[in-house]
Tab-separated table of C-alpha atoms in Angstrom:
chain	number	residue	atom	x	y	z
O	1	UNK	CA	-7.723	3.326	3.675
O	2	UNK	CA	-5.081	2.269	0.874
O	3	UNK	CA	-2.232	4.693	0.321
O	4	UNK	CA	-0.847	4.306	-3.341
O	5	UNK	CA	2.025	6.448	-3.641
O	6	UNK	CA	3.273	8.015	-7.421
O	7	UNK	CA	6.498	7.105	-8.691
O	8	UNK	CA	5.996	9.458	-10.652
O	9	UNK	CA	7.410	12.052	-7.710
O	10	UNK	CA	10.176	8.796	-6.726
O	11	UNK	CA	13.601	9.083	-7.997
O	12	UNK	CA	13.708	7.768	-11.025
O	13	UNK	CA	17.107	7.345	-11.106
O	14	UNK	CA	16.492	4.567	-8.843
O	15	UNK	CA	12.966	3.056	-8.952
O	16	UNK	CA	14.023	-0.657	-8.116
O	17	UNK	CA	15.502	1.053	-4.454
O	18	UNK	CA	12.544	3.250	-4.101
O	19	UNK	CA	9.863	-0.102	-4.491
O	20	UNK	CA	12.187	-1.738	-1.639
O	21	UNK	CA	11.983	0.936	0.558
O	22	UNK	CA	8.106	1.060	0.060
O	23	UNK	CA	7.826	-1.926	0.722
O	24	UNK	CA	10.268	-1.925	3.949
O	25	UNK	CA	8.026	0.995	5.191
O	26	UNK	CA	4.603	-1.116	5.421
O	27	UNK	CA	3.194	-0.159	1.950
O	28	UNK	CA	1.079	-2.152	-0.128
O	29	UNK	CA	0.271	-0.704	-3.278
O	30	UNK	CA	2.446	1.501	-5.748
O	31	UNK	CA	0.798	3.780	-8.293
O	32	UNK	CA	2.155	3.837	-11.762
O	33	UNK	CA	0.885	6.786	-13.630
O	34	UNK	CA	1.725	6.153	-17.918
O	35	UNK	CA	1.765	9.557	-19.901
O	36	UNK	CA	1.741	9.255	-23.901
O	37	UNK	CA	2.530	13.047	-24.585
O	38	UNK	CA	-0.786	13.105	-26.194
O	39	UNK	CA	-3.658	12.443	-24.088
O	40	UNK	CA	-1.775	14.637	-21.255
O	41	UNK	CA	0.921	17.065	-21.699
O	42	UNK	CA	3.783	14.765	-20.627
O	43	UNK	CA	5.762	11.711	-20.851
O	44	UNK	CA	6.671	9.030	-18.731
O	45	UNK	CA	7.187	5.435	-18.663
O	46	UNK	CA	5.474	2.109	-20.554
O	47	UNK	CA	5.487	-1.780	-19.821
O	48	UNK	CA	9.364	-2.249	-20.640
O	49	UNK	CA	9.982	-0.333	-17.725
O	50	UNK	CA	6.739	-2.256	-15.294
O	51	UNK	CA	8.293	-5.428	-16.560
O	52	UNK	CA	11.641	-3.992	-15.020
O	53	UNK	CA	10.118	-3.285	-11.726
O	54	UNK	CA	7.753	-6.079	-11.244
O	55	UNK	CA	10.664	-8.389	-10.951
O	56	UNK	CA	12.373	-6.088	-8.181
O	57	UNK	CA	8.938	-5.611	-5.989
O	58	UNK	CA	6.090	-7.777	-4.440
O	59	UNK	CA	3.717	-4.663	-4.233
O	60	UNK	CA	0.449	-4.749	-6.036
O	61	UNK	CA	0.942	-2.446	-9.238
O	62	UNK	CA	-2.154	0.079	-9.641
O	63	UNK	CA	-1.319	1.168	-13.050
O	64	UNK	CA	-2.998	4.516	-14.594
O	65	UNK	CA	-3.015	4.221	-18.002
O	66	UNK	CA	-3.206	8.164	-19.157
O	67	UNK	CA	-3.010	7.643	-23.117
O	68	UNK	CA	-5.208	7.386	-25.586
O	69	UNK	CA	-6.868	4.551	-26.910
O	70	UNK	CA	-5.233	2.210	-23.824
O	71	UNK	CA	-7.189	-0.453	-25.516
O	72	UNK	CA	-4.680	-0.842	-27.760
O	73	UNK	CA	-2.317	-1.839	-24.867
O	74	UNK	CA	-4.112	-3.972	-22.043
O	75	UNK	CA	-2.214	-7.332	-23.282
O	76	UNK	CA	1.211	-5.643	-22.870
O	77	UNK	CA	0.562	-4.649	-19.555
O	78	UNK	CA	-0.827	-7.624	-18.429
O	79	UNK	CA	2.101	-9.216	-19.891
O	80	UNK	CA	4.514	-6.421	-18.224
O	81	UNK	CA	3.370	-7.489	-14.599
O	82	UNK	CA	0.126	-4.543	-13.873
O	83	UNK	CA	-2.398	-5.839	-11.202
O	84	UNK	CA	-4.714	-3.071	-11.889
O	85	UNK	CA	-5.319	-1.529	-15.103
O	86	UNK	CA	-7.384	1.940	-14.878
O	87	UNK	CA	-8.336	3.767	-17.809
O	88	UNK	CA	-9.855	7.226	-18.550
O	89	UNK	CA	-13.401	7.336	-19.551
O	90	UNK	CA	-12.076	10.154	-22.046
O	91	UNK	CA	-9.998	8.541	-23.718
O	92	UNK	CA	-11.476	4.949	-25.263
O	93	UNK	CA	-14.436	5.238	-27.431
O	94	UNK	CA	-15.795	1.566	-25.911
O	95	UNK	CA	-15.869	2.261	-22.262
O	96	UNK	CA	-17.176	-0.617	-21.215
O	97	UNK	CA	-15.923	-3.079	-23.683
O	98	UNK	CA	-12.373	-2.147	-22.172
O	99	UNK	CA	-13.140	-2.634	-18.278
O	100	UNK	CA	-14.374	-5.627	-19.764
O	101	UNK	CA	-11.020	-6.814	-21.145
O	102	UNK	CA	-9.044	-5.412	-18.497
O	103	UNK	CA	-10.753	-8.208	-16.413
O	104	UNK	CA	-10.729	-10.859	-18.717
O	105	UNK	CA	-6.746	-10.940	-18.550
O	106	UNK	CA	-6.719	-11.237	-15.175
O	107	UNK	CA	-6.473	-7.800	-13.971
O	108	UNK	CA	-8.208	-5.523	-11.669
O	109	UNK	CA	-9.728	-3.067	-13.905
O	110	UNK	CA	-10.195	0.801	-12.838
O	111	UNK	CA	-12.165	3.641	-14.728
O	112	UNK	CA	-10.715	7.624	-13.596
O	113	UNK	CA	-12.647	10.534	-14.569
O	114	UNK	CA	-10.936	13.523	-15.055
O	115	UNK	CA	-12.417	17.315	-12.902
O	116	UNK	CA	-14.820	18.681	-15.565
O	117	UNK	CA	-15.691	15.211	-16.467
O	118	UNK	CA	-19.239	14.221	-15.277
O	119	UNK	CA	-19.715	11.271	-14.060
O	120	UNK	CA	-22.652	10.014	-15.946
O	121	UNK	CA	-20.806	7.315	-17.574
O	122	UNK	CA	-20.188	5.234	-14.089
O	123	UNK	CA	-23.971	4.447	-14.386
O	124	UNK	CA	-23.059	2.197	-17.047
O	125	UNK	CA	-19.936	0.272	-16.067
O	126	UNK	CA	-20.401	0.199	-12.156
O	127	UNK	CA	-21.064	-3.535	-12.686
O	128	UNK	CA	-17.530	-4.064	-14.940
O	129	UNK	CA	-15.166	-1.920	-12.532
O	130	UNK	CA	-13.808	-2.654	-9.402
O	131	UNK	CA	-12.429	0.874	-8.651
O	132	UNK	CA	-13.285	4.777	-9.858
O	133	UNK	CA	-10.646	7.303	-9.899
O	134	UNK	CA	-11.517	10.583	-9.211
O	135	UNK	CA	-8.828	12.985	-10.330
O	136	UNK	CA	-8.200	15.734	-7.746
O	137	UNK	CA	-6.194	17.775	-10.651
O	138	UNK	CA	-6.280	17.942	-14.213
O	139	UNK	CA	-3.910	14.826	-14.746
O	140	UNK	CA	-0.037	14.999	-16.493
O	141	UNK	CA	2.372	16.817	-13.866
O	142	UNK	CA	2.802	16.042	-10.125
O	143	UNK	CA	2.833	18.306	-7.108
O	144	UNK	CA	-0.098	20.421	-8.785
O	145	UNK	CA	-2.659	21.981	-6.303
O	146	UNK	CA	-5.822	19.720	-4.983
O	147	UNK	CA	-9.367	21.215	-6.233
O	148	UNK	CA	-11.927	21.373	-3.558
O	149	UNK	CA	-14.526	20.208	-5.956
O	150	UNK	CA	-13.093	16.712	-5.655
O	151	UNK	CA	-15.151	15.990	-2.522
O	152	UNK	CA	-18.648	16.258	-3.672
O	153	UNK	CA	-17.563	14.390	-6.562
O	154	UNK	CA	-16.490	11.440	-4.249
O	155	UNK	CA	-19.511	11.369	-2.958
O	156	UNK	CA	-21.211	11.192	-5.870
O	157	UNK	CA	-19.500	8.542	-6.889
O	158	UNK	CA	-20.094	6.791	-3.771
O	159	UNK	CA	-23.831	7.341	-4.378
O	160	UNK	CA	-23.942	5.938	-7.736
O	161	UNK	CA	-21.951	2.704	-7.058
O	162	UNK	CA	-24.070	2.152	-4.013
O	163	UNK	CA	-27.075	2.987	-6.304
O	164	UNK	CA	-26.126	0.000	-8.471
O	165	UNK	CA	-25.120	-2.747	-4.880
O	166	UNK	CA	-21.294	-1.869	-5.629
O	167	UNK	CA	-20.267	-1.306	-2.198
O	168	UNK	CA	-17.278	-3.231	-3.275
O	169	UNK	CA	-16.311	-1.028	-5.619
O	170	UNK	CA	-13.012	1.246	-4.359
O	171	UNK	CA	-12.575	4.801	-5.074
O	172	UNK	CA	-9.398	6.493	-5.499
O	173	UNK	CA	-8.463	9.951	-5.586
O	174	UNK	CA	-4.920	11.274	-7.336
O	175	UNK	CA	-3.847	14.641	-7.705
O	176	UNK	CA	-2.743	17.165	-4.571
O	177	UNK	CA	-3.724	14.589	-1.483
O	178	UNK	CA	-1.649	15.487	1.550
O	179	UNK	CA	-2.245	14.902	5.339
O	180	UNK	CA	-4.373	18.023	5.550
O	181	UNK	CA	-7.198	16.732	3.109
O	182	UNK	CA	-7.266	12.816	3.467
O	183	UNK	CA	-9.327	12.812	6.568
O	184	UNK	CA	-12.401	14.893	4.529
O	185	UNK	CA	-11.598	12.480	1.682
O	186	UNK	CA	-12.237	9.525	3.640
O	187	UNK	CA	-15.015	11.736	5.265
O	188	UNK	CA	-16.708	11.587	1.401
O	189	UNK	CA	-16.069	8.091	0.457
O	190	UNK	CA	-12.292	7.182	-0.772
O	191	UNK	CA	-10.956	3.890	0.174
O	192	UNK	CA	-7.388	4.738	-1.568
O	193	UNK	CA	-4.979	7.858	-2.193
O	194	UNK	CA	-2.970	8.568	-4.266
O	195	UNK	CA	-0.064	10.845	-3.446
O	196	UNK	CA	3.310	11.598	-5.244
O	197	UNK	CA	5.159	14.830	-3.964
O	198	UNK	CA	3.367	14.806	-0.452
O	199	UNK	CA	4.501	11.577	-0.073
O	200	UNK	CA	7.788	11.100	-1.185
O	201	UNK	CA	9.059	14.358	-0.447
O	202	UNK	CA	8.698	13.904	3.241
O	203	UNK	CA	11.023	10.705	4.576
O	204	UNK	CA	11.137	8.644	6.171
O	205	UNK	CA	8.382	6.499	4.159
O	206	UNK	CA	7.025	4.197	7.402
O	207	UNK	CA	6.848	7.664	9.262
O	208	UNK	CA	4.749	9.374	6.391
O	209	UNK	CA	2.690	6.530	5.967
O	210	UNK	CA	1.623	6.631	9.344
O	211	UNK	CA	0.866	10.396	9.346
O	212	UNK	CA	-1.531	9.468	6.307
O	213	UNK	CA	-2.952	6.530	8.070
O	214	UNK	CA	-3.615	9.122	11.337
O	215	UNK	CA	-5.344	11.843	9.081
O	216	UNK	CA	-7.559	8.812	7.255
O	217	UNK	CA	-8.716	7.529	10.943
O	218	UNK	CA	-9.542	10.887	12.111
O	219	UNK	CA	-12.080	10.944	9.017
O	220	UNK	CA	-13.455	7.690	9.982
């Protein structure tokens, strides 16, 4: 199991500090969560400020692109420093022509369903994505509460990539993962959590990371 944590729960006042300490603790990824006001209720950061931080940290940048048409901004990121694009199926009209570009730059390239979203559409880019997002709450503010119907959706997804010979393919779930729920999500299928308030509101980092990594054996 991969833990990703948010910056979006970090202190922003800091973020360059906060990558360092991340990265002290034994982390390897860093979630990036991008909010355009308009395709979630809230606004956040865009590749000025990736550009900013890729030059202060060696982590791999698993940037969630919440905005609409991200199309329209895969070359900036790339430019910016992003390892991993992922992108909503919600919100690009060319689904697959995306995932596709995403990878063409060079980038890892991720598709996240939001909760009431069905996942039909994964039938028809599990060959172009190498990871699924599966949103645990509806997506724009941290420290919301997880929804229970996020497991049998893992597994679905699980069952569909498998369907198709993607047991490559990573899922990820963001939105309320703590401790208390990472074993059953491991139990359904994840391979990486996300987690912003849980995370970073409990230092030291090395010490939460290992009561993640405890909970994620225990669903092995």
């Amino acid at each position: 199991m991969i833990l990703s944590p948010s910056l979006l729960s970090a202190d922003f006042a800091d973020l360059g500090r906060e990558l360092a300490e991340l990265e002290a603790a034994g982390l390897a990824w860093a979630h990036l969560d991008v909010m355009d006001g308009r395709f979630v209720p809230n606004i956040t950061f865009g590749p000025p400020v990736i550009k900013a931080l890729r030059r202060r940290s060696g982590l791999f940048f698993d940037v969630h692109l919440m905005v609409d048409a991200p199309e329209r901004y895969l070359e900036d990121f790339r430019a910016a420093g992003a390892d991993m694009l992922v992108v909503h199926a919600e919100a690009t009209l060319h689904l697959q022509r995306t995932l596709a570009e995403i990878r063409r730059l060079g980038m890892r390239a991720g598709v996240a369903f939001n909760p009431a979203t069905p996942l039909g559409a994964l039938e028809y880019v599990a060959t172009d994505a190498d990871m699924v997002l599966i949103m645990g709450v509806n997506p724009g503010f941290s420290g919301q509460a997880f929804l229970p119907t996020t497991y049998a959706k893992v597994r679905e997804a699980r069952r569909i990539l498998d369907g198709h010979g993607r047991q490559d393919v990573k899922i990820q779930v963001d939105g309320g993962v703590d401790p208390a729920n990472t074993a059953e999500l491991v139990r359904c299928g994840a391979d990486v959590l996300v987690s912003g308030s849980a995370f970073f509101g409990a230092p030291p980092y090395a010490e939460r990371l290992r009561t993640f990594m405890n909970a994620a054996r225990d669903g092995k």
